Short mmCIF file of C-alpha atoms and ligand atoms in Angstrom, two decimals:
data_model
loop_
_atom_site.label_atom_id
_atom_site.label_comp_id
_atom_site.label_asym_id
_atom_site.label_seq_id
_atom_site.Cartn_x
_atom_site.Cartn_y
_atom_site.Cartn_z
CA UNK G 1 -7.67 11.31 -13.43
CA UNK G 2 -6.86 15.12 -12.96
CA UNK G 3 -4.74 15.23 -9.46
CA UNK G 4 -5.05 18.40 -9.16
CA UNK G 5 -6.81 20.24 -5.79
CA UNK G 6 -7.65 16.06 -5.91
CA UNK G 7 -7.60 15.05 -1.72
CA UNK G 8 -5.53 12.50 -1.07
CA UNK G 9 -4.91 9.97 2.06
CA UNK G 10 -1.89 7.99 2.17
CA UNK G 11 -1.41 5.87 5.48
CA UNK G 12 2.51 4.56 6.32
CA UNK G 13 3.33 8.47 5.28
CA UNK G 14 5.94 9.48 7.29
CA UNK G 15 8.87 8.09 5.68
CA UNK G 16 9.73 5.25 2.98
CA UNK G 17 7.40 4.29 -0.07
CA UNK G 18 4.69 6.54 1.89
CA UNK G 19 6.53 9.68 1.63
CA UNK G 20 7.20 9.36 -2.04
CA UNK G 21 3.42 8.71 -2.49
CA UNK G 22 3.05 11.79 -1.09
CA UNK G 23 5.63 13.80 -2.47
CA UNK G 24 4.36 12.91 -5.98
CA UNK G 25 0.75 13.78 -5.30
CA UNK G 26 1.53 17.08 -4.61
CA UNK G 27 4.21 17.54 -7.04
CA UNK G 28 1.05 16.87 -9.25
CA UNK G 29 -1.09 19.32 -7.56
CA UNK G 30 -2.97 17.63 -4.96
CA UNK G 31 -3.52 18.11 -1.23
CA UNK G 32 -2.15 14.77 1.09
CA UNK G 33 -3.71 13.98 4.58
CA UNK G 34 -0.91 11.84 5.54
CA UNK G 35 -1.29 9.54 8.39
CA UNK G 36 1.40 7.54 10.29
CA UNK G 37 1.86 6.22 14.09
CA UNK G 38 5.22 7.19 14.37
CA UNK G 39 4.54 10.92 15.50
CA UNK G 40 8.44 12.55 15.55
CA UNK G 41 8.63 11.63 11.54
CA UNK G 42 5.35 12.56 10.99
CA UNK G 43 5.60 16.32 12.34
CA UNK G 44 8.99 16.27 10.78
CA UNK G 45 7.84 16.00 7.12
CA UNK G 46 4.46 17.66 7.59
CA UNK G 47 7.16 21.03 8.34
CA UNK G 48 9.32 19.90 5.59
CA UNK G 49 6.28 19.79 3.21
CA UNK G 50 5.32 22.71 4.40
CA UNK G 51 8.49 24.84 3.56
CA UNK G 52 8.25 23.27 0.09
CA UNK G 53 4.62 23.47 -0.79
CA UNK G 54 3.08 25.73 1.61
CA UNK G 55 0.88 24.96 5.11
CA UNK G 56 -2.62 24.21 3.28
CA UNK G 57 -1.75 21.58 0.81
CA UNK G 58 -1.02 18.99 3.91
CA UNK G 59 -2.02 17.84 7.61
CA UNK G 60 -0.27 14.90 9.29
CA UNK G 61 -2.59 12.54 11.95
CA UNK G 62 -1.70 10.68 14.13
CA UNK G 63 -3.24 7.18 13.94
CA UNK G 64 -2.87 3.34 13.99
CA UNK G 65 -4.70 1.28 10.76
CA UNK G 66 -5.12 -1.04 13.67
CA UNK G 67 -7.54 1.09 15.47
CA UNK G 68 -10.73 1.33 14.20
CA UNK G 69 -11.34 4.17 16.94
CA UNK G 70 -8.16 5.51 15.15
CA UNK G 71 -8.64 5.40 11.78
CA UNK G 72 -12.22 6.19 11.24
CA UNK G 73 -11.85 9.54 13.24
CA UNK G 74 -8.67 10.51 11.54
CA UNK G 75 -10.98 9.91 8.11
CA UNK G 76 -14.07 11.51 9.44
CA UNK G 77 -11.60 14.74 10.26
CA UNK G 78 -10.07 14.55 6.73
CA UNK G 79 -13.30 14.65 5.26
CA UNK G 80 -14.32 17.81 7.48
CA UNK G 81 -11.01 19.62 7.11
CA UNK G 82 -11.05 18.92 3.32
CA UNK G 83 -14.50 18.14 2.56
CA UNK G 84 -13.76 14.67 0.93
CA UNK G 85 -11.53 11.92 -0.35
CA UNK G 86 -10.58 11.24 -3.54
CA UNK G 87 -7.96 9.20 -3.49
CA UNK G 88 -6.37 6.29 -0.32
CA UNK G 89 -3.35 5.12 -0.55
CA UNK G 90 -3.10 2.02 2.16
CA UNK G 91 0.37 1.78 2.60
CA UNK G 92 1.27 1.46 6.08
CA UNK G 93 3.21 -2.11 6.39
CA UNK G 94 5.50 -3.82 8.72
CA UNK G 95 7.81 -7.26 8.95
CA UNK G 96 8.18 -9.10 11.00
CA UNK G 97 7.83 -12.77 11.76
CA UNK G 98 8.29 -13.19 15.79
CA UNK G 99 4.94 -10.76 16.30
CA UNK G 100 3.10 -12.13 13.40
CA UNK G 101 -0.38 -11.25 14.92
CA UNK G 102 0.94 -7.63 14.48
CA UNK G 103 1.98 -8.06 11.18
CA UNK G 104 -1.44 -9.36 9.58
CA UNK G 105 -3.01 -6.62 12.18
CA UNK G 106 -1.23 -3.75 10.20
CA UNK G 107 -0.58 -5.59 6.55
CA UNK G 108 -3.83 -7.07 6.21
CA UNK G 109 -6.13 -5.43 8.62
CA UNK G 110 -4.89 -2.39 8.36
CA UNK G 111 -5.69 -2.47 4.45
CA UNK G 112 -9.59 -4.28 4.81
CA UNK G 113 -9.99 -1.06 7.37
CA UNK G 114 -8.89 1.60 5.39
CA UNK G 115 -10.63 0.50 2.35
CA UNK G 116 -14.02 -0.04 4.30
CA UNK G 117 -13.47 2.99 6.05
CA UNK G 118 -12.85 4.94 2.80
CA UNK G 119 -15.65 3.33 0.88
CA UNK G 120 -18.14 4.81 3.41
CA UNK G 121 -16.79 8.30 1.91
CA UNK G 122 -16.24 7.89 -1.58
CA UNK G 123 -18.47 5.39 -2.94
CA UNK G 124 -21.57 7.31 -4.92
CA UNK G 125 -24.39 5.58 -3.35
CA UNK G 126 -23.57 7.36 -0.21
CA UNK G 127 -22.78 10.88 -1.79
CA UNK G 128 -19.91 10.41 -2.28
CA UNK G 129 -17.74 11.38 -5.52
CA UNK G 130 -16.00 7.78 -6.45
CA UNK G 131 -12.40 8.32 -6.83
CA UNK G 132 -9.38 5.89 -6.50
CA UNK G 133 -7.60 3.27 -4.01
CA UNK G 134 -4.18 2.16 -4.06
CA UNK G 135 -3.42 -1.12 -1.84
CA UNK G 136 0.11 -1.56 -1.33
CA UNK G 137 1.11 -5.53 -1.41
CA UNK G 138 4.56 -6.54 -2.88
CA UNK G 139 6.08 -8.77 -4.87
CA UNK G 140 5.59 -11.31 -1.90
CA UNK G 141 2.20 -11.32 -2.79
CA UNK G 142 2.62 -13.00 -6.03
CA UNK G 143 5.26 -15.38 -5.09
CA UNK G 144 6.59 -16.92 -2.06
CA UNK G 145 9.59 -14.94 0.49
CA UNK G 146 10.89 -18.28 2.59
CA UNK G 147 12.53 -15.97 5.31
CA UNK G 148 8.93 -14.08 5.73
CA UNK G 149 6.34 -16.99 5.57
CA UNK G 150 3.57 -14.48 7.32
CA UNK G 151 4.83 -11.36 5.12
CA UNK G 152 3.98 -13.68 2.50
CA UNK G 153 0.69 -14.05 3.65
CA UNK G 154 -0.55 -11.37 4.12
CA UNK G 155 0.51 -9.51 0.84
CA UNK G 156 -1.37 -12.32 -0.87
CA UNK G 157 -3.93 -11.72 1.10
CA UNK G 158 -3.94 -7.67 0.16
CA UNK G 159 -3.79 -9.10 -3.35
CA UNK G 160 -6.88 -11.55 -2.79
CA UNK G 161 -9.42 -8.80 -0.47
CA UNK G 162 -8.37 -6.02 -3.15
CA UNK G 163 -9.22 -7.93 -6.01
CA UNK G 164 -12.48 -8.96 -4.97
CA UNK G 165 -13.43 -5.33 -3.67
CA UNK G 166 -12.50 -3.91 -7.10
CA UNK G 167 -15.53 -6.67 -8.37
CA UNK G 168 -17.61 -5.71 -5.60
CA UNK G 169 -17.02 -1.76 -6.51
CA UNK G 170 -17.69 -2.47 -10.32
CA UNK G 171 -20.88 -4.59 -9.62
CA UNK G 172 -22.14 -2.35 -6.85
CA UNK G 173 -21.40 0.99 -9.10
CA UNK G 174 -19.51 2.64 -6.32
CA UNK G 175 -17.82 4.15 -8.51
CA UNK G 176 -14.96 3.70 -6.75
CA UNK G 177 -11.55 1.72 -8.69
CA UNK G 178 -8.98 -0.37 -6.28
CA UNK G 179 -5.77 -1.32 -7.58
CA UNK G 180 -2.71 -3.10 -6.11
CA UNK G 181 1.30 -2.34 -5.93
CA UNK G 182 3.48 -5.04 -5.76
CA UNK G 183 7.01 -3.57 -5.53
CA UNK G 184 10.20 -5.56 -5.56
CA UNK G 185 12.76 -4.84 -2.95
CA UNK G 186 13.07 -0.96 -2.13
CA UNK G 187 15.73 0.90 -0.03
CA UNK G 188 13.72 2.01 3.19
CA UNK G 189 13.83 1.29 6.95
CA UNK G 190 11.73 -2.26 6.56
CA UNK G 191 13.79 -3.67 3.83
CA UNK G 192 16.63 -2.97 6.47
CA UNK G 193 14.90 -4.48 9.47
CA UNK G 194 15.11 -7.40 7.23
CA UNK G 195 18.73 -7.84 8.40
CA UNK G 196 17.70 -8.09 11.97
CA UNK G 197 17.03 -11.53 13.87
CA UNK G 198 13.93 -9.49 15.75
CA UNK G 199 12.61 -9.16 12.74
CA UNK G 200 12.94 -12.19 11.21
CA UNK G 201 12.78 -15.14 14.10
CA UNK G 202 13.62 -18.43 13.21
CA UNK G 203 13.59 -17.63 9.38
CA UNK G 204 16.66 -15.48 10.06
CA UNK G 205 18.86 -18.20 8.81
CA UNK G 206 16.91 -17.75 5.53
CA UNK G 207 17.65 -14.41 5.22
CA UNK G 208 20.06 -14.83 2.71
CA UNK G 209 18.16 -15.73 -0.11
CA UNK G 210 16.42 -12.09 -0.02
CA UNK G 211 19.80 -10.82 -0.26
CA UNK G 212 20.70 -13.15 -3.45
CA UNK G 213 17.87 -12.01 -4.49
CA UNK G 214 19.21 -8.05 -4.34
CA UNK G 215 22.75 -8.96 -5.42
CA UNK G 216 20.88 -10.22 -8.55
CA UNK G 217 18.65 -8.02 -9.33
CA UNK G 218 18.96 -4.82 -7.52
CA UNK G 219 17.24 -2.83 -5.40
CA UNK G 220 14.82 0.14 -6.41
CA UNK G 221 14.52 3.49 -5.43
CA UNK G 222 11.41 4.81 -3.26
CA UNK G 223 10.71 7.61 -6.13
CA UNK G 224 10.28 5.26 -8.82
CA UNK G 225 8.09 3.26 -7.18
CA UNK G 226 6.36 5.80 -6.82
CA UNK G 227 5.50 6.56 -10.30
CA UNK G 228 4.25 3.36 -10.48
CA UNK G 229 2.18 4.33 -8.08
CA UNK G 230 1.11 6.95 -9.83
CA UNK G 231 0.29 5.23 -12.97
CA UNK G 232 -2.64 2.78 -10.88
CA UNK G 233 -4.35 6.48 -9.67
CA UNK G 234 -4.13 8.40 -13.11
CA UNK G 235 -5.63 5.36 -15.18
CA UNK G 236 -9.12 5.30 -15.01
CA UNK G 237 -9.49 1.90 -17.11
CA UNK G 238 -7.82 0.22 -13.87
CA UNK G 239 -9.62 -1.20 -11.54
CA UNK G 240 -8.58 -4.50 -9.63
CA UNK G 241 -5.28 -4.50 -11.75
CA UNK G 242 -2.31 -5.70 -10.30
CA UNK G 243 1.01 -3.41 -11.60
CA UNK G 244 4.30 -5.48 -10.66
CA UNK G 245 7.54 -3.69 -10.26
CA UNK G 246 11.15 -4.59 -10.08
CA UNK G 247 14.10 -2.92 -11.19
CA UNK G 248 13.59 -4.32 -14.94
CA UNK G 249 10.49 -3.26 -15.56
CA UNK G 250 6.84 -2.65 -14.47
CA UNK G 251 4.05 -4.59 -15.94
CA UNK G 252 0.67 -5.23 -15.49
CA UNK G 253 -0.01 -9.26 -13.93
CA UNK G 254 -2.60 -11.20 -15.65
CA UNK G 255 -4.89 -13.39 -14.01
CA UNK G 256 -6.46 -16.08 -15.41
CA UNK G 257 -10.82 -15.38 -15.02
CA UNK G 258 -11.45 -19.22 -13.48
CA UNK G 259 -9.57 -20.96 -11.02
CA UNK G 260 -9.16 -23.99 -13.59
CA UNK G 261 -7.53 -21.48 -16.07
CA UNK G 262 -4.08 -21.91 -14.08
CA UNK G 263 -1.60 -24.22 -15.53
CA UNK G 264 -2.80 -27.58 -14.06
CA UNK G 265 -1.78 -31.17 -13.72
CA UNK G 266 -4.62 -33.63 -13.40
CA UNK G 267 -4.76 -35.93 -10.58
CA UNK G 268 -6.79 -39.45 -10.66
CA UNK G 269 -8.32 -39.94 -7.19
CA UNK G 270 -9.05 -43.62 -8.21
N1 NAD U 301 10.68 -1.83 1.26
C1 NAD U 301 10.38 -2.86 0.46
O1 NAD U 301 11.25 -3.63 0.00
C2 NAD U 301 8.94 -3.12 0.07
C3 NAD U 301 8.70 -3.83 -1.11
C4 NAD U 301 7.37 -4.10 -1.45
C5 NAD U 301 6.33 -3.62 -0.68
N2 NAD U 301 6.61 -2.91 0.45
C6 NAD U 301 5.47 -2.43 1.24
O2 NAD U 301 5.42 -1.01 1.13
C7 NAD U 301 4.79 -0.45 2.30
C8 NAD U 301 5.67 0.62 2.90
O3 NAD U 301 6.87 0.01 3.28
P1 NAD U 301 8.26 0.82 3.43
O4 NAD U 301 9.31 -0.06 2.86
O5 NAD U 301 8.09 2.20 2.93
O6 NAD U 301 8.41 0.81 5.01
P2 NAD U 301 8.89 1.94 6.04
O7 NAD U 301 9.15 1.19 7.31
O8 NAD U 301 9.93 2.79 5.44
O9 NAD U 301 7.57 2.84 6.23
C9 NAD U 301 6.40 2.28 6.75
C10 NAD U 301 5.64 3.37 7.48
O10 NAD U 301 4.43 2.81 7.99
C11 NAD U 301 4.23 3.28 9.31
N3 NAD U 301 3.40 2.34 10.09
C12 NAD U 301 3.76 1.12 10.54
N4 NAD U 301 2.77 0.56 11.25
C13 NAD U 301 1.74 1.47 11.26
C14 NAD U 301 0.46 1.48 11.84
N5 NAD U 301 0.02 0.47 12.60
N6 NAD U 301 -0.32 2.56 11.63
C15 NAD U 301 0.12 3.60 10.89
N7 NAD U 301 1.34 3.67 10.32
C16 NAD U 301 2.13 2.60 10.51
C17 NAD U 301 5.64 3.40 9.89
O11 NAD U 301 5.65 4.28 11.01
C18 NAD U 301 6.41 3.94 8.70
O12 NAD U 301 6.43 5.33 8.68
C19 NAD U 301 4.55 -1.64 3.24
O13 NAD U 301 3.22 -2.09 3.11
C20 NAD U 301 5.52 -2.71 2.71
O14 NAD U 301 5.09 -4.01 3.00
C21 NAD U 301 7.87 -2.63 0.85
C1 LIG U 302 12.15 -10.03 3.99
C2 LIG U 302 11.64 -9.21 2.82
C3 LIG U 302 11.56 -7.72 3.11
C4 LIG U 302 11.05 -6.93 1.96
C5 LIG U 302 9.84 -7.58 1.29
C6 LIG U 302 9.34 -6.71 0.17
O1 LIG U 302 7.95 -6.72 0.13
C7 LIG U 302 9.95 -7.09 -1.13
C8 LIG U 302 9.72 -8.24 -1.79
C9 LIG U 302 10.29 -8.34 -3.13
C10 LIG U 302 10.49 -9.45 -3.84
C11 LIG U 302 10.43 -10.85 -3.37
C12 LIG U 302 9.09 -11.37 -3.28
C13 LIG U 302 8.77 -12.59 -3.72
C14 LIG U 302 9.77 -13.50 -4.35
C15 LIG U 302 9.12 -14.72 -4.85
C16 LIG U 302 8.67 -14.81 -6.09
C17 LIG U 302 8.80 -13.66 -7.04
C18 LIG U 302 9.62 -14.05 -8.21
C19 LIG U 302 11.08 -13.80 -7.90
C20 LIG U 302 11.71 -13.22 -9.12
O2 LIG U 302 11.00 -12.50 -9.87
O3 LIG U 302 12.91 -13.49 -9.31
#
């Protein structure tokens, strides 16, 4: 996929693994509707984007993925201010454990909206020209994080819904591909809210195993992620693929086409 005069929606935009998204869309030529609920960052990087790429290749909303009100008049704007969408980027995530409702409100929900929502635009059968989206999960979504049981759950669960809607995209001809991100540990403000107790709850004594984890491994970098990122728009042959990234490598996960296909151990209910 050509990104160039491509329109672009990335959610979570204002700062962290959004803001590279972004940064790297229009480094590659196309225009970014960026949408975040924190309004002081958002206005800040809409005029830093500005100096650096000019007023017309941007707009910031103001929204919460939570909100259907919200987010489908931030999209229907987009579309009228741009004249369609190409490519979503559902990105917008939070942890924490003590207000788990809002965590699978913004993690989960927040992703099911925006990809409905989107759909509505860019799928062919409505008019609309097909294009790309990008669900952010994490590497949490392919295995478990003990100190972030709900995290956990609902980055599977982006995993599970995005999956399936890339099946229901192919079989439907919407013409529309949905991928999945699962990052490993990256330096922005959630991986540091890890280190607080209101973010944590009870799991806080738990916390230490993420930071093993780092002290092992490492930690990545918001911009490389990003060209990861950037890899799951550009390839057209992608479509419900899952592209895993930690600071060794990134690689495509393979899933087995039938449940049984796992690695099993049979069990004699005798
Ligand atoms: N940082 C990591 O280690 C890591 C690793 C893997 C995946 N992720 C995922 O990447 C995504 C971005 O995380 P990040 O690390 O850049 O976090 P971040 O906190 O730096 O940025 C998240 C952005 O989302 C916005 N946001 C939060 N709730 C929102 C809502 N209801 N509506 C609109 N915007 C909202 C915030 O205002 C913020 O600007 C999340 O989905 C996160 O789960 C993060
Ligand atoms: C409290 C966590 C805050 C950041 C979460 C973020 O999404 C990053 C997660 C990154 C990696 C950990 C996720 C899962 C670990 C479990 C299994 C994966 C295999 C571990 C490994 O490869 O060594």
């Amino acid at each position: 996929m050509d990104l160039k005069d491509k329109v672009c929606v990335v959610t979570g935009a204002a700062q962290g693994l959004g803001r590279s998204f972004v940064e790297i869309l229009l480094k590659n030529g196309s225009k970014v509707a960026l949408i975040d609920v924190n309004k002081s960052l958002g206005n800040e990087l809409k005029s830093t984007l500005d100096q650096e790429y000019g007023r017309d290749r941007t707009e910031f909303y103001l929204a919460d993925v939570t909100s259907e009100e919200d987010f489908k008049g931030v999209l229907e704007k987009i579309v009228k201010t741009f004249g369609r969408i190409d490519i979503l980027c559902n990105n917008a995530g939070i942890i924490n454990e003590k207000h788990w409702e809002k965590t699978i409100a913004i993690n989960l929900g927040g992703v099911v909206r925006g990809t409905y929502l989107a759909l509505e635009h860019m799928k062919k059968e409505n008019g609309g020209n097909g294009g790309v989206i990008v669900n952010v999960s994490s590497m949490a979504g392919l295995g478990p994080l003990p100190m972030a049981p709900i995290y956990t759950a609902t980055k599977h669960g982006v995993v599970g819904f995005s999956r399936a809607m890339a099946a229901v995209s192919k079989l439907a001809n919407y013409g529309v591909r949905i991928n999945i991100l699962c990052p490993w540990f990256v330096k922005t403000s959630l991986l540091s809210s890890m280190s607080s107790e209101e973010h944590i709850g009870s799991f806080f004594p738990l916390k230490g195993i993420a930071e093993t984890m780092m002290q092992n491994r490492g930690c990545l970098e918001a911009d490389v992620v990003a060209k990861a990122f950037l890899v799951l728009v550009k390839d057209e042959s992608k479509n419900g693929d899952v592209l895993m990234i930690d600071p060794d490598e990134a690689v495509f996960v393979s899933f087995p086409e039938r449940a049984k296909d796992f690695s099993t151990t049979p069990v004699s209910l005798e």
